[in-house]
Coordinates of C-alpha atoms and ligand atoms in Angstrom, one line a residue:
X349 CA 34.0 7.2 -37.2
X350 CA 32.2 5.1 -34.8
X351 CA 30.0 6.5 -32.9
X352 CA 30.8 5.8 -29.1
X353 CA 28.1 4.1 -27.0
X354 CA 26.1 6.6 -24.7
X355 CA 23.6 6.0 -21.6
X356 CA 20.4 5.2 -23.5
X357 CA 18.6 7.8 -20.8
X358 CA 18.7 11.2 -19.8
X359 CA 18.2 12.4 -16.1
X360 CA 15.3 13.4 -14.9
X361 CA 16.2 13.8 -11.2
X362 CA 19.2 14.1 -9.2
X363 CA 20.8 13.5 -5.6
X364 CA 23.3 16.1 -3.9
X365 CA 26.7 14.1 -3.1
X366 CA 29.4 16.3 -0.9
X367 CA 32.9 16.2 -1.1
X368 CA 35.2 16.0 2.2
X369 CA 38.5 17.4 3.3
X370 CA 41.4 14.5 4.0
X371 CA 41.5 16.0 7.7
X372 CA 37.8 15.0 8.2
X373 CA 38.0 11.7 6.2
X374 CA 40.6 10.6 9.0
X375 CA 38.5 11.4 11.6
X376 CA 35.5 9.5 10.0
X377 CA 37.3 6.2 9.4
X378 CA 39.1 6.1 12.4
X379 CA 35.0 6.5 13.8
X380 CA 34.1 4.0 11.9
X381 CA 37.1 1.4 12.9
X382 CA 38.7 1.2 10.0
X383 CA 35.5 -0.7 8.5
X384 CA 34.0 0.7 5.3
X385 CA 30.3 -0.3 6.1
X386 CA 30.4 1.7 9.4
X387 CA 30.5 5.1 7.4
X388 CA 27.6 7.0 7.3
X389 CA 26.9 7.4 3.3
X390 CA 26.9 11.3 4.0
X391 CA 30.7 10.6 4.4
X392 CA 31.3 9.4 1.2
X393 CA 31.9 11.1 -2.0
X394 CA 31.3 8.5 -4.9
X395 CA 30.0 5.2 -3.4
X396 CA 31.3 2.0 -5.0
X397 CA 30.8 -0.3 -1.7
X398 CA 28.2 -2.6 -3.4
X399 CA 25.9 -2.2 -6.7
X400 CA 23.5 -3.9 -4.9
X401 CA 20.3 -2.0 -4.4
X402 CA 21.8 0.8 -5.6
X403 CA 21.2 1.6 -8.7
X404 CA 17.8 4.5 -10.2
X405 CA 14.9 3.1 -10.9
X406 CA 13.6 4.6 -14.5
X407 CA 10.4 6.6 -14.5
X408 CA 8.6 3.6 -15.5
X409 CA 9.6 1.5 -12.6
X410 CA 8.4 4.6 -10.4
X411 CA 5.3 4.2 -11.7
X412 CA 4.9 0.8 -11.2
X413 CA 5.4 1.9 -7.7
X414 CA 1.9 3.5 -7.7
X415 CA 0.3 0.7 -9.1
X416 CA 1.3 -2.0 -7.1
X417 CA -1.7 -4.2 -5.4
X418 CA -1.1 -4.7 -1.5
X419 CA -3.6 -7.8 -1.3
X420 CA -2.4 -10.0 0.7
X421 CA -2.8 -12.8 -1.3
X422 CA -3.3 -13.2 -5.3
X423 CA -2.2 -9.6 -5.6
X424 CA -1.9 -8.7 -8.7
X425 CA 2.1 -7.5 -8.5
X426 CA 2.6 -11.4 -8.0
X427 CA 1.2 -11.9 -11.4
X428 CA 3.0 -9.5 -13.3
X429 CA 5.9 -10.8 -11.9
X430 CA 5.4 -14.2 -12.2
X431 CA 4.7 -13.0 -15.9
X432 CA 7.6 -11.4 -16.3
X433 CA 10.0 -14.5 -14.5
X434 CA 8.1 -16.9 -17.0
X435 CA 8.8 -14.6 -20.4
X436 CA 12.1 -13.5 -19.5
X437 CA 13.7 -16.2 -17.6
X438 CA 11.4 -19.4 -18.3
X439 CA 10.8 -20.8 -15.3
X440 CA 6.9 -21.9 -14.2
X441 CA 7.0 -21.5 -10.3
X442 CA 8.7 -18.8 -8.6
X443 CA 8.8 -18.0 -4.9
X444 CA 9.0 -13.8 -4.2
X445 CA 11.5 -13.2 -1.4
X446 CA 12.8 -10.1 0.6
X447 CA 16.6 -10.3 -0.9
X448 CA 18.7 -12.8 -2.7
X449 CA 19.6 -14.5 1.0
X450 CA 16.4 -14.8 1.9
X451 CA 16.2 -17.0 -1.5
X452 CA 18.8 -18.8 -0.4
X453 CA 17.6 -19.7 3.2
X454 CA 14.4 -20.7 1.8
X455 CA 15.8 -23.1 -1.1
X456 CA 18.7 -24.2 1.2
X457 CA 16.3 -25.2 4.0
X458 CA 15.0 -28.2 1.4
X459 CA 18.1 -29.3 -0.1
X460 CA 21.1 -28.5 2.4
X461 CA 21.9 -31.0 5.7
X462 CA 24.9 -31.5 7.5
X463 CA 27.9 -32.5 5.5
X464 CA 26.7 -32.5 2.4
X465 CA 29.2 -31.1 -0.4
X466 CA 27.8 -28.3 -2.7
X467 CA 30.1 -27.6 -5.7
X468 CA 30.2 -24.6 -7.5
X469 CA 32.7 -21.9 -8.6
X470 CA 33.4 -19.1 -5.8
X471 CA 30.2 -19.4 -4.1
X472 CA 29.4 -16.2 -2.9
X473 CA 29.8 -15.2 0.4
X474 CA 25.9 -15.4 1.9
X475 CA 25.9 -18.2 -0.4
X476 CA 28.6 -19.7 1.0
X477 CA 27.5 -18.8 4.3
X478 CA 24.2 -20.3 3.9
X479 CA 25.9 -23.9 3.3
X480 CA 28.6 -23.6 5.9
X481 CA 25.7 -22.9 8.9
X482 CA 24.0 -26.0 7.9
X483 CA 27.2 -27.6 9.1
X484 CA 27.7 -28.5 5.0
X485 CA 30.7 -27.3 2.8
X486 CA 31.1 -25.4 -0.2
X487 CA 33.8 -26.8 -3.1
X488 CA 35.0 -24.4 -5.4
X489 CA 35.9 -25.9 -9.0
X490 CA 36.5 -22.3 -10.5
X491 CA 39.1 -22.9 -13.3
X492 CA 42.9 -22.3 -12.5
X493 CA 43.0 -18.7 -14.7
X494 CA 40.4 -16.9 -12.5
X495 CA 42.9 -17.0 -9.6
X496 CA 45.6 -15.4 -12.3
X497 CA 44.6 -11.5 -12.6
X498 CA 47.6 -11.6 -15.8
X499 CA 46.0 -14.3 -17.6
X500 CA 43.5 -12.9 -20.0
X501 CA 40.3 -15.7 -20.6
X502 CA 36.9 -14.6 -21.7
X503 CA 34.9 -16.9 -19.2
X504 CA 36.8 -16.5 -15.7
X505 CA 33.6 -17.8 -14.1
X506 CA 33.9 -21.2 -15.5
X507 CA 33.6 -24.1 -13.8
X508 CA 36.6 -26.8 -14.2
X509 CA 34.9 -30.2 -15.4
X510 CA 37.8 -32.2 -14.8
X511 CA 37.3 -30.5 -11.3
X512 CA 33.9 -30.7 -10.6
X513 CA 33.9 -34.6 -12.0
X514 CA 36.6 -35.1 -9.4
X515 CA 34.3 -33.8 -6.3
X516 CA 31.2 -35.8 -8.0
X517 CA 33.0 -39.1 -8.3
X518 CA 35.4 -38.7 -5.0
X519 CA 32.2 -37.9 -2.9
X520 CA 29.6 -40.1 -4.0
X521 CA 29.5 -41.6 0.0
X522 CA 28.4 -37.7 1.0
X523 CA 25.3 -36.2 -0.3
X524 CA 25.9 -33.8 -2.8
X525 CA 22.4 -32.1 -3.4
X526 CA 23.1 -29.4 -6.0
X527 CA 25.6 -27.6 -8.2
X528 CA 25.4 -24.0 -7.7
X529 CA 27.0 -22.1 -10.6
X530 CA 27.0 -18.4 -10.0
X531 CA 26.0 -15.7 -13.5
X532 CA 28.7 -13.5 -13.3
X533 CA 30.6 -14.6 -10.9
X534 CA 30.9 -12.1 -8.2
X535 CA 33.6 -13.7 -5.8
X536 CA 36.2 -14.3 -9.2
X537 CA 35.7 -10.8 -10.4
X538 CA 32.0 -10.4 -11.8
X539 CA 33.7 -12.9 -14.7
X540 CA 31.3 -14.6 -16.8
X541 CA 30.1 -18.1 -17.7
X542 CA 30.3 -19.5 -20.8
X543 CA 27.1 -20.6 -22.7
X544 CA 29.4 -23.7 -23.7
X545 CA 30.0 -24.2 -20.0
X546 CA 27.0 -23.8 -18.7
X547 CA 25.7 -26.6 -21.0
X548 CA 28.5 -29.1 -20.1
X549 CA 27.7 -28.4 -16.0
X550 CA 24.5 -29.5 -16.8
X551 CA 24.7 -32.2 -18.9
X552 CA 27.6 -33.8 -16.2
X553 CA 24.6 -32.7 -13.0
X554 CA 22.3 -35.0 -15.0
X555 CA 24.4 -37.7 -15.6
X556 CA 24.8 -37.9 -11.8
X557 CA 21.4 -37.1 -11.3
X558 CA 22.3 -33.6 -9.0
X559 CA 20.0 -30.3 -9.6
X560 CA 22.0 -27.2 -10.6
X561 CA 20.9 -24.3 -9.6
X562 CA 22.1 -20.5 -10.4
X563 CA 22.9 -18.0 -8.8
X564 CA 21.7 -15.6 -10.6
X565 CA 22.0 -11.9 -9.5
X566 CA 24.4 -10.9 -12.5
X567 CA 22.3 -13.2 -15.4
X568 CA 22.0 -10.3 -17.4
X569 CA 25.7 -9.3 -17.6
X570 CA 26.5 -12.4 -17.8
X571 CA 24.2 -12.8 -21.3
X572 CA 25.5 -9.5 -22.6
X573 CA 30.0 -11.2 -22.0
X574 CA 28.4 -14.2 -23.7
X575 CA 26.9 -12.1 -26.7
X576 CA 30.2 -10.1 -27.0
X577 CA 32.6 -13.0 -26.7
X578 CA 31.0 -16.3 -27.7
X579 CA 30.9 -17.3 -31.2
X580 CA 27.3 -18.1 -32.4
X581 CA 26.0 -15.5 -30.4
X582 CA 26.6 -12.2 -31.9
X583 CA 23.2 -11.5 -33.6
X584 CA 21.0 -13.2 -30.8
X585 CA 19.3 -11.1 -28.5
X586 CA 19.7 -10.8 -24.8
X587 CA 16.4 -12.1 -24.2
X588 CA 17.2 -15.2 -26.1
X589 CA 20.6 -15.8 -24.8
X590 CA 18.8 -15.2 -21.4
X591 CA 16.2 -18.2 -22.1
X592 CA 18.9 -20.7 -23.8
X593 CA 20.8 -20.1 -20.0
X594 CA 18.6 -20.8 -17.7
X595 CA 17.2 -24.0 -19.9
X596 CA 20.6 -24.9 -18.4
X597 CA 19.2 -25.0 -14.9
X598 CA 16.7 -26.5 -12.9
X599 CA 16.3 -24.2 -10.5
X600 CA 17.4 -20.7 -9.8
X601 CA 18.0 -18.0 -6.7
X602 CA 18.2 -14.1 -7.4
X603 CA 19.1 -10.9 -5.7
X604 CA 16.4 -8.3 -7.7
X605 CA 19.2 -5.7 -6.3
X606 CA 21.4 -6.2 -9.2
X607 CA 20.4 -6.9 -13.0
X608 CA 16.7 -6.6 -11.8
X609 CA 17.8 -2.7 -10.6
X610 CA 15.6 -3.0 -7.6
X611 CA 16.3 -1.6 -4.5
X612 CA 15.3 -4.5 -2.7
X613 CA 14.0 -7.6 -3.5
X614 CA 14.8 -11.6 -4.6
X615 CA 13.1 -14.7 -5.8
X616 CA 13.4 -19.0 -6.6
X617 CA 12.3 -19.9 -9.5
X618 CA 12.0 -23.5 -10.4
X619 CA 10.8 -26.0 -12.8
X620 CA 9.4 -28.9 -10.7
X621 CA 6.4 -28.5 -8.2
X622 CA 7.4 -30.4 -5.9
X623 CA 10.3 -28.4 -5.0
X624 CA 8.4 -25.5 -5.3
X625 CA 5.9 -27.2 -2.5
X626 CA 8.5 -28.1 -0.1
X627 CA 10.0 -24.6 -0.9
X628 CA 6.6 -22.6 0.2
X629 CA 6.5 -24.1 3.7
X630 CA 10.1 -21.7 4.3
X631 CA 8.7 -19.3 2.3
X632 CA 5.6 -18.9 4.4
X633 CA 7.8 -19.9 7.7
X634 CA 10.8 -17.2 6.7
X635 CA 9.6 -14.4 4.4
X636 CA 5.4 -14.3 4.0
X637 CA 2.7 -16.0 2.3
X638 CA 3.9 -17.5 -1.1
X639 CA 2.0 -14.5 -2.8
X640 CA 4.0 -11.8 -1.5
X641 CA 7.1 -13.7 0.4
X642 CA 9.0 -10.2 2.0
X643 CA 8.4 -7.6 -0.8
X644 CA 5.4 -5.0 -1.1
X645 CA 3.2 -5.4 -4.1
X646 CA 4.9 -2.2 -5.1
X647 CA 8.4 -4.0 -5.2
X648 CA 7.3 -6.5 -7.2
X649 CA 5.8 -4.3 -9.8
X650 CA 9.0 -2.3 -10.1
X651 CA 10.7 -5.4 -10.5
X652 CA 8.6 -7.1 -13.1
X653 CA 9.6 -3.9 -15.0
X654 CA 13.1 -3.8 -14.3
X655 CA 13.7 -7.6 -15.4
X656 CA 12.5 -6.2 -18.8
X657 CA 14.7 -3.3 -18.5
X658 CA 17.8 -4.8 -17.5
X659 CA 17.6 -7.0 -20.5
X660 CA 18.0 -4.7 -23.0
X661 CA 20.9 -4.4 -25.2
X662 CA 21.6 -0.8 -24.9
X663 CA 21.2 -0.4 -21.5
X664 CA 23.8 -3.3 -20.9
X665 CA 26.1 -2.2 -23.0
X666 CA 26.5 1.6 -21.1
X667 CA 26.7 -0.2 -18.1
X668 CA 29.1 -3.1 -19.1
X669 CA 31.5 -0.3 -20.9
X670 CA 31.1 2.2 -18.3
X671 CA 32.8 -0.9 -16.1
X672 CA 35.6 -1.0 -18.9
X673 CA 35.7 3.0 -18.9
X674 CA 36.9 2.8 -15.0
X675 CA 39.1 -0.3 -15.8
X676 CA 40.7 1.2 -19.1
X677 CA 41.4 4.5 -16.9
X678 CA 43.3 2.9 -14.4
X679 CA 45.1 0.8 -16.6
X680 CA 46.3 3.8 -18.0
X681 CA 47.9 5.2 -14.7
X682 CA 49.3 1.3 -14.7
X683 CA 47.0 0.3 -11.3
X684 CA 47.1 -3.4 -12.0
X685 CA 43.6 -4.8 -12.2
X686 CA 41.8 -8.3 -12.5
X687 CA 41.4 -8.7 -16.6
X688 CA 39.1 -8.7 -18.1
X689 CA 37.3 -6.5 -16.7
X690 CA 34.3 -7.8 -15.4
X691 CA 30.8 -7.1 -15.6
X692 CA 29.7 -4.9 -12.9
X693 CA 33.1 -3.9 -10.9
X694 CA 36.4 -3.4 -11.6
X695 CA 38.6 -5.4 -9.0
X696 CA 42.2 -3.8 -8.0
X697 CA 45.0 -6.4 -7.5
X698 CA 45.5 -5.7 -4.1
X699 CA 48.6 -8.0 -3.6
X700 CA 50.6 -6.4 -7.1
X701 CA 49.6 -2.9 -6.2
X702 CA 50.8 -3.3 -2.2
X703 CA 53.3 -6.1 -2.9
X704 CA 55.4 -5.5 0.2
X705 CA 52.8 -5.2 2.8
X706 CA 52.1 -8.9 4.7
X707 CA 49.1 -10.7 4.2
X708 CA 48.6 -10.8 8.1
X709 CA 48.1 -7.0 7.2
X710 CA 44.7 -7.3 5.3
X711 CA 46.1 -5.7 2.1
X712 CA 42.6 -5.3 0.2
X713 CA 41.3 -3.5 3.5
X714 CA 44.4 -1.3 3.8
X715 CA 44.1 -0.1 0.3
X716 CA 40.2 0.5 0.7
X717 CA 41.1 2.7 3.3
X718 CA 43.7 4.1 1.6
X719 CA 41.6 5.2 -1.1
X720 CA 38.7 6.5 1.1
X721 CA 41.2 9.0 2.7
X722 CA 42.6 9.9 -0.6
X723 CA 39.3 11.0 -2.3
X724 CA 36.3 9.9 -0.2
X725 CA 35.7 6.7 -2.3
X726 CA 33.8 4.0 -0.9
X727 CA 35.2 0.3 -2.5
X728 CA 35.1 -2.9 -0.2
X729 CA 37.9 -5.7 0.8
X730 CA 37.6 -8.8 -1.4
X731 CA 40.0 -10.9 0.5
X732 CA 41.0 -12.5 4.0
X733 CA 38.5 -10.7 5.7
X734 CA 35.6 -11.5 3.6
X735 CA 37.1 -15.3 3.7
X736 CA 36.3 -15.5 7.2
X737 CA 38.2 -18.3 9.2
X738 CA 38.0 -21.7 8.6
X739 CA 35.3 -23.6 10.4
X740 CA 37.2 -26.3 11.7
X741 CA 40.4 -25.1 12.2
X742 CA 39.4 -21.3 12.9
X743 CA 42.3 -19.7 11.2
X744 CA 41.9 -16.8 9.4
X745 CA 42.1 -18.3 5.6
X746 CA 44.3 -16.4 3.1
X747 CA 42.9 -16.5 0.2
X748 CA 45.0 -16.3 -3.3
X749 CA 43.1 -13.0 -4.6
X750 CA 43.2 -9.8 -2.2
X751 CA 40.9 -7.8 -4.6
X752 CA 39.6 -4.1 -3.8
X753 CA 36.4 -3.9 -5.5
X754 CA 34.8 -0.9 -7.3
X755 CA 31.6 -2.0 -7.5
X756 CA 29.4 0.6 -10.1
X757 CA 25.5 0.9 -8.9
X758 CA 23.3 1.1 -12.2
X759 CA 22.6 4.0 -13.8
X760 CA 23.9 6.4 -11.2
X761 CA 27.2 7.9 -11.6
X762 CA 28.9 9.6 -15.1
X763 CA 32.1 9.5 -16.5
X764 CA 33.2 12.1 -14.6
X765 CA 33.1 10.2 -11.7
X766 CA 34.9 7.3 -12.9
X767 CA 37.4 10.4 -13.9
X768 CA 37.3 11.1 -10.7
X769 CA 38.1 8.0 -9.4
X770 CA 40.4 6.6 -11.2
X771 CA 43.1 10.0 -10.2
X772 CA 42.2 9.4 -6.7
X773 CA 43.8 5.6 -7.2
X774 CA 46.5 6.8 -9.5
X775 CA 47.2 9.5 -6.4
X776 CA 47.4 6.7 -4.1
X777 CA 49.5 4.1 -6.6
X778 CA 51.8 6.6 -7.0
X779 CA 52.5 7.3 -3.0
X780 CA 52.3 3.2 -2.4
X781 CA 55.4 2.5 -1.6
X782 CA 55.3 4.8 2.0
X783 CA 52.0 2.5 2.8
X784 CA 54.1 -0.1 4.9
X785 CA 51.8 -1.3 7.7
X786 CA 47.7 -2.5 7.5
X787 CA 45.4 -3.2 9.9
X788 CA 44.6 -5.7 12.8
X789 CA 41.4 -6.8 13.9
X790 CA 40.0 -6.1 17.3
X791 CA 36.8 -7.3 17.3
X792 CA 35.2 -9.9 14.5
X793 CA 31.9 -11.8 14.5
X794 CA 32.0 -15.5 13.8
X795 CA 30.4 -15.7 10.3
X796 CA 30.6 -12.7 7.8
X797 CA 32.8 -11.1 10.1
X798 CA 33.9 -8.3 7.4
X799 CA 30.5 -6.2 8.2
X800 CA 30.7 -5.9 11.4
X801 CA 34.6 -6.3 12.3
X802 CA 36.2 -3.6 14.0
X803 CA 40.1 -3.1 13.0
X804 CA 42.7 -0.5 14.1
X805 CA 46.0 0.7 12.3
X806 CA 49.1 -1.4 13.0
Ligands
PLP2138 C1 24.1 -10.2 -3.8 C2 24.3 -11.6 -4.1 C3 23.7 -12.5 -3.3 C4 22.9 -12.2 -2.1 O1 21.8 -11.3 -2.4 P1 21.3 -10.2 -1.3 O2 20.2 -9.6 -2.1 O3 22.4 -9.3 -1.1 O4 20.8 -10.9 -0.1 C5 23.8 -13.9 -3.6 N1 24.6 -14.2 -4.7 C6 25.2 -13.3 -5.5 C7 26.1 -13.8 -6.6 C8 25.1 -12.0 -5.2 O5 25.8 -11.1 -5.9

């Protein structure tokens, strides 16, 4: 027999998590306005809001902890990561900021002004947001089958060339000053990008002279889809799948919260130095000198170590198939699901599991809540209330996908758990059809509204 894949660790230390009544789960969400991320974490059972930041540091991370170097400048955290960006992900300069938004800001403040056009496929939401408050847009060329949860495809992240030629020629009178393609793809499912992809992308940036740039908080995922699925790369190793990608960009923004299993942290890296020049005067404007740029020389040790960590076969591969685990169990109880299953959450088709509730509703939202009263699970809305409105027109936007997303943190929960979850789902799939009215919004900030907005029950 094969022998199954197991977590290549065991645990050294563990966190008490509480389980709630139903009776006090009301009270606590009705608190907290019907919004997830107004829950106190004590309220929740098993937490799959985000698996960003969330994840356990290994033993060796915490002891990079204790050697981190607080200098101010030239510390020597900034070296070993700067090390460890240059092994692992090639690039020469690299600017240290606090999160992957902070990244953003920073690289965004050189190359984004007012109505340029920044293709991409689902730009993510900060992402996204970043662009759109420089009074730019965002153009998603995502192929067609990402927006299909039935249609099976190995690369959902894609990007369409016929698509993203069509913005590049049709726009040549507006600035377009970057592709952004985002390794997995967070806002399609945490779906992968083809090797075979990424190459074209950059081949058609050069021809019309535009920088791509990745987004790169899932890179390592994304490597690990790419050695599973794409011929030629079965018997190369993530770490030299992880170079051939990134020779595939010119420039690169990352959110250490994910594959770097950080609990805080981001960086640019780049190839040219005189981006990286123009860069440093945000950096030291937004985040800190360009030696430390928001982290703690303690942060970027743990890091340094966790970019070598997270690119390590058999750590991927428990924390890709624990993913699948999750998926394959609800499949099972026939909760339909975005397939395949993607690389660091599994997504539940909000829309074919509530299929009679109206969109004006907030179905994803209603079905989070719906699960956090059934068991205590934490998941978040993927859908028209992360869309925000429309700029312009300031209607809320509906987008195609109303996705309830299990996100997993690294290296946290077990099986059980995803046992655990999984019935709680099942419990409420199989009660669905007395779930006929959502949620309204009261009160809703103007950009990223779905932190902060406050909703009651219709
Ligand atoms: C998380 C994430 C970001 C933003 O990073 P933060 O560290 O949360 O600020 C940007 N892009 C993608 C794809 C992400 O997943």
């Amino acid at each position: 027999m094969q022998l199954p894949y197991a977590e290549p660790f065991k645990i050294k230390m563990v966190e008490t998590i509480k389980r709630s009544t139903r009776q006090e789960r009301e009270e606590w969400i009705k608190q907290a306005k019907y919004n997830l991320f107004n829950l106190k974490s004590e309220q929740v059972f098993v937490d799959l809001l985000t698996d960003s930041g969330t994840g356990a540091m290994s033993d060796k991370q915490w002891s990079e902890l204790m050697l981190g170097d607080e200098s101010y400048a030239g510390a020597s955290s900034y070296y070993k990561m700067k090390n460890a960006i240059k092994n692992i992900l090639g690039f020469d300069y690299f600017l240290p900021t606090h999160q992957g938004r902070a990244a953003e800001n920073v690289l965004f403040s050189v190359l984004v002004k007012e109505n340029d056009i920044v293709p991409g496929n689902s730009h993510f939401d900060t992402t996204k947001g970043h662009i759109e408050f420089r009074k730019a847009s965002a153009v998603d060329c995502t192929i067609d089958e990402a927006f299909n949860t039935t249609i099976h495809h190995d690369f959902k992240g894609n990007i369409d060339l016929n698509k993203l030629e069509k913005v590049l020629t049709d726009h040549q009178a507006a600035r377009i000053p970057m592709i952004i393609v985002t390794i997995t793809c967070n806002s399609s499912g945490g779906q992968p990008v083809s090797m075979q992809n990424l190459k074209d992308v950059y081949a058609m940036a050069k021809k019309f002279g535009i920088l791509v740039v990745f987004d790169s908080a899932r890179f390592a995922e994304n490597a690990y889809f790419i050695k599973k699925r794409e011929p030629g790369y079965q018997d190369k190793s993530i770490k030299e799948i992880v170079k051939e990608m990134f020779s595939y960009a010119d420039a690169m923004t990352m959110s250490s919260k994910k594959d770097a299993i950080v609990n805080m942290g981001g960086f640019i890296g780049f190839r040219d130095d005189d981006l990286f020049k123009k860069a440093s005067v945000f950096t030291i404007i937004y985040e800190g000198f360009i030696t430390y740029g928001g982290m703690s020389g303690r942060d970027m040790n743990a890091l340094a170590q966790g970019l070598d960590e997270g690119t390590e076969f058999p750590y991927l591969e428990s924390r890709v198939e624990q993913v699948a685990y999750l998926g394959s169990r609800l499949r099972e109880f026939g909760v339909p699901t975005q397939e395949p299953f993607g690389g660091h959450a599994i997504f539940v088709d909000a829309k074919r599991f509530l299929p009679n509730l109206p969109k004006e509703h907030f179905v994803a939202q209603t079905l989070a809540i719906e699960l956090y009263l059934e068991g205590g699970v934490r998941g978040v809305e993927i859908g028209a209330i992360l869309a925000d409105r429309d700029p312009k027109t300031r209607q809320n936007r509906f987008p195609e996908l109303e996705l309830l997303r299990l996100a997993l943190p690294r290296r946290t929960y077990t099986n059980n758990h995803m046992d655990y979850v999984a019935v709680a789902l099942a419990n409420v799939y199989n009660r669905r059809n007395e779930i006929t009215s959502g949620v309204r919004i009261l009160k809703e900030a103007p950009i990223m509204r779905h932190f902060t907005v406050e909703l009651e029950r219709i």
